[in-house]
XYZ file of N, CA, C and O in Angstrom:
684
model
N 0.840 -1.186 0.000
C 0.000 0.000 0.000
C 0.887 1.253 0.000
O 1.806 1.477 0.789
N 0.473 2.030 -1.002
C 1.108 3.557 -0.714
C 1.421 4.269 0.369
O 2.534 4.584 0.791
N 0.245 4.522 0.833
C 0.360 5.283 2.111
C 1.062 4.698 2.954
O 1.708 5.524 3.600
N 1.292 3.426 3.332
C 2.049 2.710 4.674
C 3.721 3.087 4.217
O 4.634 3.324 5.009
N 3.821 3.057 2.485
C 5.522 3.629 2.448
C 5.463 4.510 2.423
O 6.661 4.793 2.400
N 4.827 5.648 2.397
C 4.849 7.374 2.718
C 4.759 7.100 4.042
O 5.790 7.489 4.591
N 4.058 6.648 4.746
C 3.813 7.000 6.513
C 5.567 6.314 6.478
O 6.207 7.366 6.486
N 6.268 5.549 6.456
C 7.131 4.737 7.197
C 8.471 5.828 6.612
O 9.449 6.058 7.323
N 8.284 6.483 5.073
C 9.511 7.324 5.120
C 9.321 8.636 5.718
O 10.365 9.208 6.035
N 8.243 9.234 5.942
C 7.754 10.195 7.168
C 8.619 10.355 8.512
O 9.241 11.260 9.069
N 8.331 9.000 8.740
C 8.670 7.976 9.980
C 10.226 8.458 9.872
O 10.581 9.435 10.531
N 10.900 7.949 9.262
C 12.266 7.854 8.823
C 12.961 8.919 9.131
O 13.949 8.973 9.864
N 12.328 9.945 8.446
C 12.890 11.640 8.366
C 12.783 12.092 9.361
O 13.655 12.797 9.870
N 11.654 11.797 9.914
C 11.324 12.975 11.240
C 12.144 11.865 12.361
O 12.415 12.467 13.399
N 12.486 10.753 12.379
C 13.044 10.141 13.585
C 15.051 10.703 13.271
O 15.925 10.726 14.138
N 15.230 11.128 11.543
C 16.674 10.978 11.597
C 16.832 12.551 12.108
O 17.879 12.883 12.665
N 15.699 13.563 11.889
C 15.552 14.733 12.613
C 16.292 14.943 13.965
O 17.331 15.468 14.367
N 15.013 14.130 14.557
C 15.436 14.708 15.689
C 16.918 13.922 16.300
O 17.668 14.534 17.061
N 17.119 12.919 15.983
C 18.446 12.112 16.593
C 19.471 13.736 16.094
O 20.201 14.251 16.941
N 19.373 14.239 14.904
C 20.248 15.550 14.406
C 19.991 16.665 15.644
O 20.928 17.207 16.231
N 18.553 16.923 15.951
C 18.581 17.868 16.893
C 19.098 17.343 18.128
O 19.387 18.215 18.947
N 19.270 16.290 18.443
C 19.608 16.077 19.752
C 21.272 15.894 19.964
O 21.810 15.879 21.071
N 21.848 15.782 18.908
C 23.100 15.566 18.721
C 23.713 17.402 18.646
O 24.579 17.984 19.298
N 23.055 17.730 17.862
C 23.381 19.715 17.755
C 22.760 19.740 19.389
O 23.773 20.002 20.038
N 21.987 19.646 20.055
C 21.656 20.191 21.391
C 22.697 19.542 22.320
O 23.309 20.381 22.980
N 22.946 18.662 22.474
C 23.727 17.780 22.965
C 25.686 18.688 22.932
O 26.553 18.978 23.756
N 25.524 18.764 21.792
C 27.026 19.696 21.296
C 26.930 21.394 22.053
O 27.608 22.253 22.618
N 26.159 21.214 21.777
C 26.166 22.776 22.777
C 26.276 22.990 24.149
O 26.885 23.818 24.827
N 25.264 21.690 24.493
C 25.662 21.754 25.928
C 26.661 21.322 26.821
O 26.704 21.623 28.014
N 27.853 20.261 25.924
C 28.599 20.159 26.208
C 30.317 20.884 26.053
O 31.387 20.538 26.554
N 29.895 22.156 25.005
C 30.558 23.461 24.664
C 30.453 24.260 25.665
O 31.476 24.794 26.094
N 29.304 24.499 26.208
C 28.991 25.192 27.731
C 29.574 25.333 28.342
O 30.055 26.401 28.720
N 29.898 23.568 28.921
C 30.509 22.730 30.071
C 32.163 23.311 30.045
O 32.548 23.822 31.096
N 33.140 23.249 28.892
C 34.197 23.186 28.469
C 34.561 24.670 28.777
O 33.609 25.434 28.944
N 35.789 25.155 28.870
C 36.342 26.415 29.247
C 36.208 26.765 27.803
O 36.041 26.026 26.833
N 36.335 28.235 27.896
C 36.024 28.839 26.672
C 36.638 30.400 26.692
O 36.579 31.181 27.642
N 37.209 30.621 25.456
C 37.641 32.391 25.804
C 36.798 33.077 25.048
O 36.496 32.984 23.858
N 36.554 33.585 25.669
C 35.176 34.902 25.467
C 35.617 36.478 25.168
O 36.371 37.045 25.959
N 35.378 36.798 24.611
C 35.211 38.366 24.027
C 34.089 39.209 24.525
O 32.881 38.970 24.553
N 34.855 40.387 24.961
C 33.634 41.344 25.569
C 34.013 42.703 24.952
O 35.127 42.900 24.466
N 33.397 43.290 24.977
C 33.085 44.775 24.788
C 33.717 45.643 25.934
O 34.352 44.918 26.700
N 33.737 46.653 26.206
C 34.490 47.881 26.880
C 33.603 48.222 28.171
O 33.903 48.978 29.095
N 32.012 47.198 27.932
C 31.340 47.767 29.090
C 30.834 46.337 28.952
O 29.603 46.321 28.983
N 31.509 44.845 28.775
C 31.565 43.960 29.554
C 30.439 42.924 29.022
O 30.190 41.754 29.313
N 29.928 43.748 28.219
C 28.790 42.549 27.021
C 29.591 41.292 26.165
O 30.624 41.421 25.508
N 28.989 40.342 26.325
C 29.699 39.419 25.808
C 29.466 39.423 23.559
O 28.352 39.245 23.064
N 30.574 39.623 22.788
C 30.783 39.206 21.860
C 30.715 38.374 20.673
O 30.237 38.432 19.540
N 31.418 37.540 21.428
C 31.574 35.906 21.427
C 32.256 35.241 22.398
O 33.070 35.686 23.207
N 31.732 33.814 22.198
C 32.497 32.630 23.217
C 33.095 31.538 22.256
O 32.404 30.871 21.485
N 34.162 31.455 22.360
C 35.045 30.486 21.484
C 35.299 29.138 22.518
O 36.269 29.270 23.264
N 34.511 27.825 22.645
C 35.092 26.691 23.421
C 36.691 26.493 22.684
O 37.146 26.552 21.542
N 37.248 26.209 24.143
C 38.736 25.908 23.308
C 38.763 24.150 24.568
O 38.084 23.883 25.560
N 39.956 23.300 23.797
C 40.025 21.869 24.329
C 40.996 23.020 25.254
O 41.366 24.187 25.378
N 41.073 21.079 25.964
C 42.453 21.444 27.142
C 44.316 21.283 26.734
O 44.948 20.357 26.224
N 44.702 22.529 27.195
C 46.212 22.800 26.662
C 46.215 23.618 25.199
O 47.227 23.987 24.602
N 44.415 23.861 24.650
C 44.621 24.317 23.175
C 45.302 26.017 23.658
O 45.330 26.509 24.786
N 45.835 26.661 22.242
C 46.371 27.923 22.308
C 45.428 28.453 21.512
O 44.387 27.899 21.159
N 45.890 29.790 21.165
C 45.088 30.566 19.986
C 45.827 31.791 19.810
O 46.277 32.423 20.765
N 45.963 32.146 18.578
C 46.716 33.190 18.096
C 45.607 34.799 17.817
O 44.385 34.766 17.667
N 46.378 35.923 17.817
C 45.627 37.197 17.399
C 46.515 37.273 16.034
O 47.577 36.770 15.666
N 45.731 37.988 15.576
C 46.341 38.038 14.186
C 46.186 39.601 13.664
O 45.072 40.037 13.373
N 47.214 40.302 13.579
C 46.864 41.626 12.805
C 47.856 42.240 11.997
O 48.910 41.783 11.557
N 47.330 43.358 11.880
C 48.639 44.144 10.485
C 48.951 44.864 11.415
O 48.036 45.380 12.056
N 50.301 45.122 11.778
C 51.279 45.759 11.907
C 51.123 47.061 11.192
O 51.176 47.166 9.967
N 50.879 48.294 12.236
C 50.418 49.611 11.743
C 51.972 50.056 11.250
O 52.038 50.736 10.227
N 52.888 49.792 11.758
C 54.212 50.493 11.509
C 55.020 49.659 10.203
O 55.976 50.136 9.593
N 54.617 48.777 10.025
C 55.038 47.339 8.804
C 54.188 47.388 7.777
O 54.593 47.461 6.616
N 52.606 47.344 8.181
C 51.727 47.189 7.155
C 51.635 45.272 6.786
O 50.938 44.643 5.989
N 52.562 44.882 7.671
C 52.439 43.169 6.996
C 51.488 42.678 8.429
O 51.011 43.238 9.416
N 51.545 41.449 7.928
C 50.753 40.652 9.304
C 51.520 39.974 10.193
O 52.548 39.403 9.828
N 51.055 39.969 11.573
C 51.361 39.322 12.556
C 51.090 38.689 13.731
O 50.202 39.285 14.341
N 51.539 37.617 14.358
C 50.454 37.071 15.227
C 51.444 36.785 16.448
O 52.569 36.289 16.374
N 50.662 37.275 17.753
C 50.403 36.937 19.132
C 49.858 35.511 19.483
O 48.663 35.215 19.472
N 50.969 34.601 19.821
C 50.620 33.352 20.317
C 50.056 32.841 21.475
O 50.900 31.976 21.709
N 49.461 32.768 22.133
C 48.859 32.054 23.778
C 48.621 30.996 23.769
O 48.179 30.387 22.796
N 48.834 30.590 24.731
C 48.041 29.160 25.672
C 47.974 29.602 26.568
O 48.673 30.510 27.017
N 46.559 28.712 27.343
C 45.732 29.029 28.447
C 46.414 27.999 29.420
O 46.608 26.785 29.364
N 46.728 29.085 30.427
C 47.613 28.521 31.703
C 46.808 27.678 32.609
O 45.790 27.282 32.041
N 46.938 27.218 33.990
C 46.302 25.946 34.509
C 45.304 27.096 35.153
O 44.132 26.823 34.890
N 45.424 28.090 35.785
C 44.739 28.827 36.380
C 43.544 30.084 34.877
O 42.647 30.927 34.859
N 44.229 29.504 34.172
C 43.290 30.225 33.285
C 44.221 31.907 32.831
O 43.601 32.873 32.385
N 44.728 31.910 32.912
C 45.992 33.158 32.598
C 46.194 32.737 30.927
O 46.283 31.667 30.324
N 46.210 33.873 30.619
C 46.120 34.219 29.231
C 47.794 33.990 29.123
O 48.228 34.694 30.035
N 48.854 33.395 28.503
C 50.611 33.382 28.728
C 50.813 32.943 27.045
O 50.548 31.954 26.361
N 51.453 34.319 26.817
C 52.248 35.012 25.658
C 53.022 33.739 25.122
O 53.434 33.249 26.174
N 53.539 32.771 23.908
C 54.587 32.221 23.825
C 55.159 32.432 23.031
O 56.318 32.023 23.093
N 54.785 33.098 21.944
C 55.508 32.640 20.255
C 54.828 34.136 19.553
O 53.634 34.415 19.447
N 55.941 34.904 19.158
C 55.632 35.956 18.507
C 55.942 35.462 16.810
O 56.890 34.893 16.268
N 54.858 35.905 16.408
C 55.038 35.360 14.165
C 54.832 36.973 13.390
O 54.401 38.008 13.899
N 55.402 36.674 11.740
C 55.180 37.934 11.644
C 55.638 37.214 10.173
O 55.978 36.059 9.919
N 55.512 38.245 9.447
C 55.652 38.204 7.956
C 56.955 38.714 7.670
O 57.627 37.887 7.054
N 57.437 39.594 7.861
C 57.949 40.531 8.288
C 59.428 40.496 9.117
O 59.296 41.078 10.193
N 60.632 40.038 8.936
C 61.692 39.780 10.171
C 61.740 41.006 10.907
O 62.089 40.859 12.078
N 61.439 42.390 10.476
C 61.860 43.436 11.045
C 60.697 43.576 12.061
O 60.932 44.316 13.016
N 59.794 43.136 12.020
C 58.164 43.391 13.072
C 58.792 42.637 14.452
O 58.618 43.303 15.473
N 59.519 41.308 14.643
C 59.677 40.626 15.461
C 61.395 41.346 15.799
O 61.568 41.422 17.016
N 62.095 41.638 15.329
C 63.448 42.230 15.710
C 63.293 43.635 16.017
O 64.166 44.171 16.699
N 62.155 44.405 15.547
C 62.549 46.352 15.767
C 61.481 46.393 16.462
O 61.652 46.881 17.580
N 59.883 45.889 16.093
C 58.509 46.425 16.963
C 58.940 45.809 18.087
O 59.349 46.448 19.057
N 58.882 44.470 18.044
C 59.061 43.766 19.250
C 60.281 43.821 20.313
O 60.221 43.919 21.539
N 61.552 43.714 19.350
C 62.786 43.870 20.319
C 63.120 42.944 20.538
O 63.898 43.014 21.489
N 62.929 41.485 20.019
C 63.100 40.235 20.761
C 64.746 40.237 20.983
O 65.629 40.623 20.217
N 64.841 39.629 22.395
C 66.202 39.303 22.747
C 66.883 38.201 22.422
O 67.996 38.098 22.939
N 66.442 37.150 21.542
C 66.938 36.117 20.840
C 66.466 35.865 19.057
O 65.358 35.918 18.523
N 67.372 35.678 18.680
C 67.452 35.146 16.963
C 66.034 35.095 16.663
O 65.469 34.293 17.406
N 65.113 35.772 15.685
C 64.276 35.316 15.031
C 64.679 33.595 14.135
O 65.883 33.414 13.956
N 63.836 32.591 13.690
C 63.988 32.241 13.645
C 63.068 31.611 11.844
O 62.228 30.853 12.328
N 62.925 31.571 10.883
C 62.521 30.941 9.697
C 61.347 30.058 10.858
O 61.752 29.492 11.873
N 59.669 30.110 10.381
C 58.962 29.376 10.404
C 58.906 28.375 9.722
O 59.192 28.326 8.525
N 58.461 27.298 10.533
C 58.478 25.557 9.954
C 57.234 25.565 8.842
O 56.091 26.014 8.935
N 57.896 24.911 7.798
C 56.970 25.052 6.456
C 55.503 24.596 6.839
O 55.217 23.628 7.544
N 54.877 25.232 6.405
C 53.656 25.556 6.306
C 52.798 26.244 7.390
O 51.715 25.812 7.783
N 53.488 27.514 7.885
C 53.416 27.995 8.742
C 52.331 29.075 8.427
O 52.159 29.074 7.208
N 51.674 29.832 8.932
C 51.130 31.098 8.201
C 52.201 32.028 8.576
O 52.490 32.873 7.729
N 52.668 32.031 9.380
C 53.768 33.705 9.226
C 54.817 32.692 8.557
O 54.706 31.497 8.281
N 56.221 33.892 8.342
C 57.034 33.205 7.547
C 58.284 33.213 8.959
O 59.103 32.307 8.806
N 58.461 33.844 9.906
C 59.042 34.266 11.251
C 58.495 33.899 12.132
O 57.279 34.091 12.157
N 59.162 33.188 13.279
C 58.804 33.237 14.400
C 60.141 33.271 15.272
O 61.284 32.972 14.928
N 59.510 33.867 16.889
C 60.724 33.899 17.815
C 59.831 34.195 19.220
O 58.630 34.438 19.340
N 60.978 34.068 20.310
C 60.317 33.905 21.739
C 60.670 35.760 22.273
O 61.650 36.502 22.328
N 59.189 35.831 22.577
C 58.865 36.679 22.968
C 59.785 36.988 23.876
O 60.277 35.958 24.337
N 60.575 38.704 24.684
C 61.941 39.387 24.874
C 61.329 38.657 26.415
O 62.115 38.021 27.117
N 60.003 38.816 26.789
C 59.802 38.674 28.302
C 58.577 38.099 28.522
O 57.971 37.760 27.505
N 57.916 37.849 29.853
C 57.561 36.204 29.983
C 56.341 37.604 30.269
O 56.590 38.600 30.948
N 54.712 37.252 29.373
C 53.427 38.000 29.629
C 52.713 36.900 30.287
O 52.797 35.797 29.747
N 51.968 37.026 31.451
C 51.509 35.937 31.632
C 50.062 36.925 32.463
O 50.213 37.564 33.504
N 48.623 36.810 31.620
C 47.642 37.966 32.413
C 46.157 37.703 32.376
O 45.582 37.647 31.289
N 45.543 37.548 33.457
C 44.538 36.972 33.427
C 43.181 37.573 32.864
O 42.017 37.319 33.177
N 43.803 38.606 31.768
C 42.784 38.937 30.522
C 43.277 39.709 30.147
O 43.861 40.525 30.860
N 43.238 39.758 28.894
C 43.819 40.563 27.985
C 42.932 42.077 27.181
O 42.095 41.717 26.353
N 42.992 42.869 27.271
C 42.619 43.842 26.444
C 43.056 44.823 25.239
O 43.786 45.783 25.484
N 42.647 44.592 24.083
C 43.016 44.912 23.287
C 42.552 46.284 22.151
O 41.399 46.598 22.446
N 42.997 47.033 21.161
C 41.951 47.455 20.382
C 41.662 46.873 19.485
O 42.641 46.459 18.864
N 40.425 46.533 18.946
C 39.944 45.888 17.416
C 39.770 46.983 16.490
O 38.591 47.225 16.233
N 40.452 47.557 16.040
C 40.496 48.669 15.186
C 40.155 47.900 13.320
O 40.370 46.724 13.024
N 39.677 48.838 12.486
C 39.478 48.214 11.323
C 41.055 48.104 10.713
O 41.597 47.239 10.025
N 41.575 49.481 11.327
C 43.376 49.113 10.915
C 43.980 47.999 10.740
O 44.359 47.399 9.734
N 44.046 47.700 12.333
C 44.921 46.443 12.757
C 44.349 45.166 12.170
O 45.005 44.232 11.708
N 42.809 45.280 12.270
C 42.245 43.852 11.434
C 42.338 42.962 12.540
O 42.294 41.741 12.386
N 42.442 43.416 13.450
C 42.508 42.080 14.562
C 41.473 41.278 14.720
O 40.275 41.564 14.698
N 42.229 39.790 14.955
C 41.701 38.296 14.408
C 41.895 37.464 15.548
O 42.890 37.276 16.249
N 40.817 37.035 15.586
C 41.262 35.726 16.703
C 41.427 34.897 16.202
O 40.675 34.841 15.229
N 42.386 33.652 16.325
C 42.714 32.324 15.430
C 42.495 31.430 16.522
O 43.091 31.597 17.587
N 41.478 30.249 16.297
C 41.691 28.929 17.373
C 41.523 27.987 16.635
O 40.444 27.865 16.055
N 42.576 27.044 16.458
C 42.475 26.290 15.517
C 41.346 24.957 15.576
O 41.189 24.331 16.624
N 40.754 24.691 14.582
C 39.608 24.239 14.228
C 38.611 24.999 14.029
O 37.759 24.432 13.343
N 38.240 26.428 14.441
C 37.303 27.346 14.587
C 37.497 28.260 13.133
O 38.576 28.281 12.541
N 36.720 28.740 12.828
C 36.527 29.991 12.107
C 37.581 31.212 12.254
O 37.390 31.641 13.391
N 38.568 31.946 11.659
C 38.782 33.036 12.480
C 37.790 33.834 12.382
O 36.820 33.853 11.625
N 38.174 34.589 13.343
C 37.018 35.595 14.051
C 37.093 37.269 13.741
O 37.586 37.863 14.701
N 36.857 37.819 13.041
C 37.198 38.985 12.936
C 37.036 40.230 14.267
O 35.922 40.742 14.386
N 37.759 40.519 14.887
C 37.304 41.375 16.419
C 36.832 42.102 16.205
O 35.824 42.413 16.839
N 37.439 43.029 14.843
C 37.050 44.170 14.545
C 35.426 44.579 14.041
O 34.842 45.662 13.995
N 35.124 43.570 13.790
C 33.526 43.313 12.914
C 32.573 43.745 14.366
O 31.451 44.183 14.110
N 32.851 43.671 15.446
C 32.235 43.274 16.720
C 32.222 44.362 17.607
O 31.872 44.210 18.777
N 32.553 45.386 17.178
C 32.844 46.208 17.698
C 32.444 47.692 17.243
O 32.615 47.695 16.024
N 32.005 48.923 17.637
C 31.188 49.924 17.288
C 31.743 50.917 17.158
O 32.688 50.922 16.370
N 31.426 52.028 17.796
C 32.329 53.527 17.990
C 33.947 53.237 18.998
O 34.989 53.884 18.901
N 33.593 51.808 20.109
C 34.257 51.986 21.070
C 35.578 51.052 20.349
O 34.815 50.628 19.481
N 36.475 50.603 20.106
C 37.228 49.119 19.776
C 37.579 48.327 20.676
O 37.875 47.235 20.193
N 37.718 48.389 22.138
C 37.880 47.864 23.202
C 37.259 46.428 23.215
O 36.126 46.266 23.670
N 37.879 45.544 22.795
C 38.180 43.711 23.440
C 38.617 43.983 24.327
O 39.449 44.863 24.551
N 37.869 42.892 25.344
C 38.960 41.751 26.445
C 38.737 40.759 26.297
O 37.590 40.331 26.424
N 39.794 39.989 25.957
C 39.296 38.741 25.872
C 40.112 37.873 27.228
O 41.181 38.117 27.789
N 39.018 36.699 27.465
C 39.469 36.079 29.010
C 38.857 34.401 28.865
O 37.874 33.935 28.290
N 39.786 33.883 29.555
C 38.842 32.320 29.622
C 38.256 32.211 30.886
O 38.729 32.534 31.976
N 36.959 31.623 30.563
C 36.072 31.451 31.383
C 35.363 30.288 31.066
O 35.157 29.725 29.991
N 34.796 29.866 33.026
C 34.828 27.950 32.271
C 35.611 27.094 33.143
O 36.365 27.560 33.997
N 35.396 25.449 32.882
C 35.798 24.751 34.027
C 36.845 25.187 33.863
O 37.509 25.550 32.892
N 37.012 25.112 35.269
C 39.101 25.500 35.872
C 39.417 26.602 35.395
O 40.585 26.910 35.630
N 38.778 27.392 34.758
C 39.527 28.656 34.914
C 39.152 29.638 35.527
O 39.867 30.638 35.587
């Protein structure tokens, strides 16, 4: 009979539905659960929330107002949740030797790097949130790998003021 194979692929769709909604609901709520660095505004409205795993880092990414090339601010999230500086990148050798000042050898990034430079930052940043400007200049970017980058600057109004902070188990 017709109708009994229309009712049974009915059946089908709406049961592979919801197993989909419960799997997307399910993912969220366990994104919740997970520490996450969050973006706020200058008067503390939330942005966005980026879940990050445990030990993940995430880079900022911008143009260099004095270079004009790009460059990125490395972090990982410390045990206490401290935002800690590791790896300065740049397009650019002179962004990481003159802006920055680093006190050791820049160094050729490992192929297939997005900057073409990297080197260890002159002194140890280690801060339990960071604030930044998202200017349309700078283009500042949040990078977490697996994620989307994030444009900061898009997010932001008259004021440019990010902080970004992890918040979330253990931190």
């Amino acid at each position: 009979d017709r109708r009994r194979g229309w009712r049974a692929g009915l059946a089908a769709v709406l049961a592979v539905g919801v197993v989909l909604a419960v799997a997307v609901l399910a993912s969220a709520v366990l994104d919740r659960a997970r520490p996450a660095l969050t973006v706020r505004d200058a008067d503390g409205a939330l942005l966005a929330r980026v879940p990050l795993s445990t030990g993940q880092g995430f880079a900022l990414r911008y143009r260099n107002s004095l270079y004009g090339t790009l460059a990125e601010e490395r972090f990982v999230v410390a045990e206490q949740g401290q935002l800690r500086l590791v790896e300065l990148a740049a397009d650019q050798l002179a962004v990481l030797e003159e802006y920055y000042a680093v006190t050791e050898p820049a160094m050729r990034a490992p192929r297939g790097s997005r900057r073409a430079w990297v080197a260890t930052p002159a002194r140890t940043v280690e801060l339990p949130e960071l604030t930044i400007a998202a200017t349309d200049l700078g283009e500042r970017t949040l990078l977490v790998p697996g994620r989307s980058p994030l444009p900061l600057w898009r997010l932001v109004e008259a004021d440019p003021t990010v902080v970004l902070q992890v918040e979330g188990a253990g931190a």
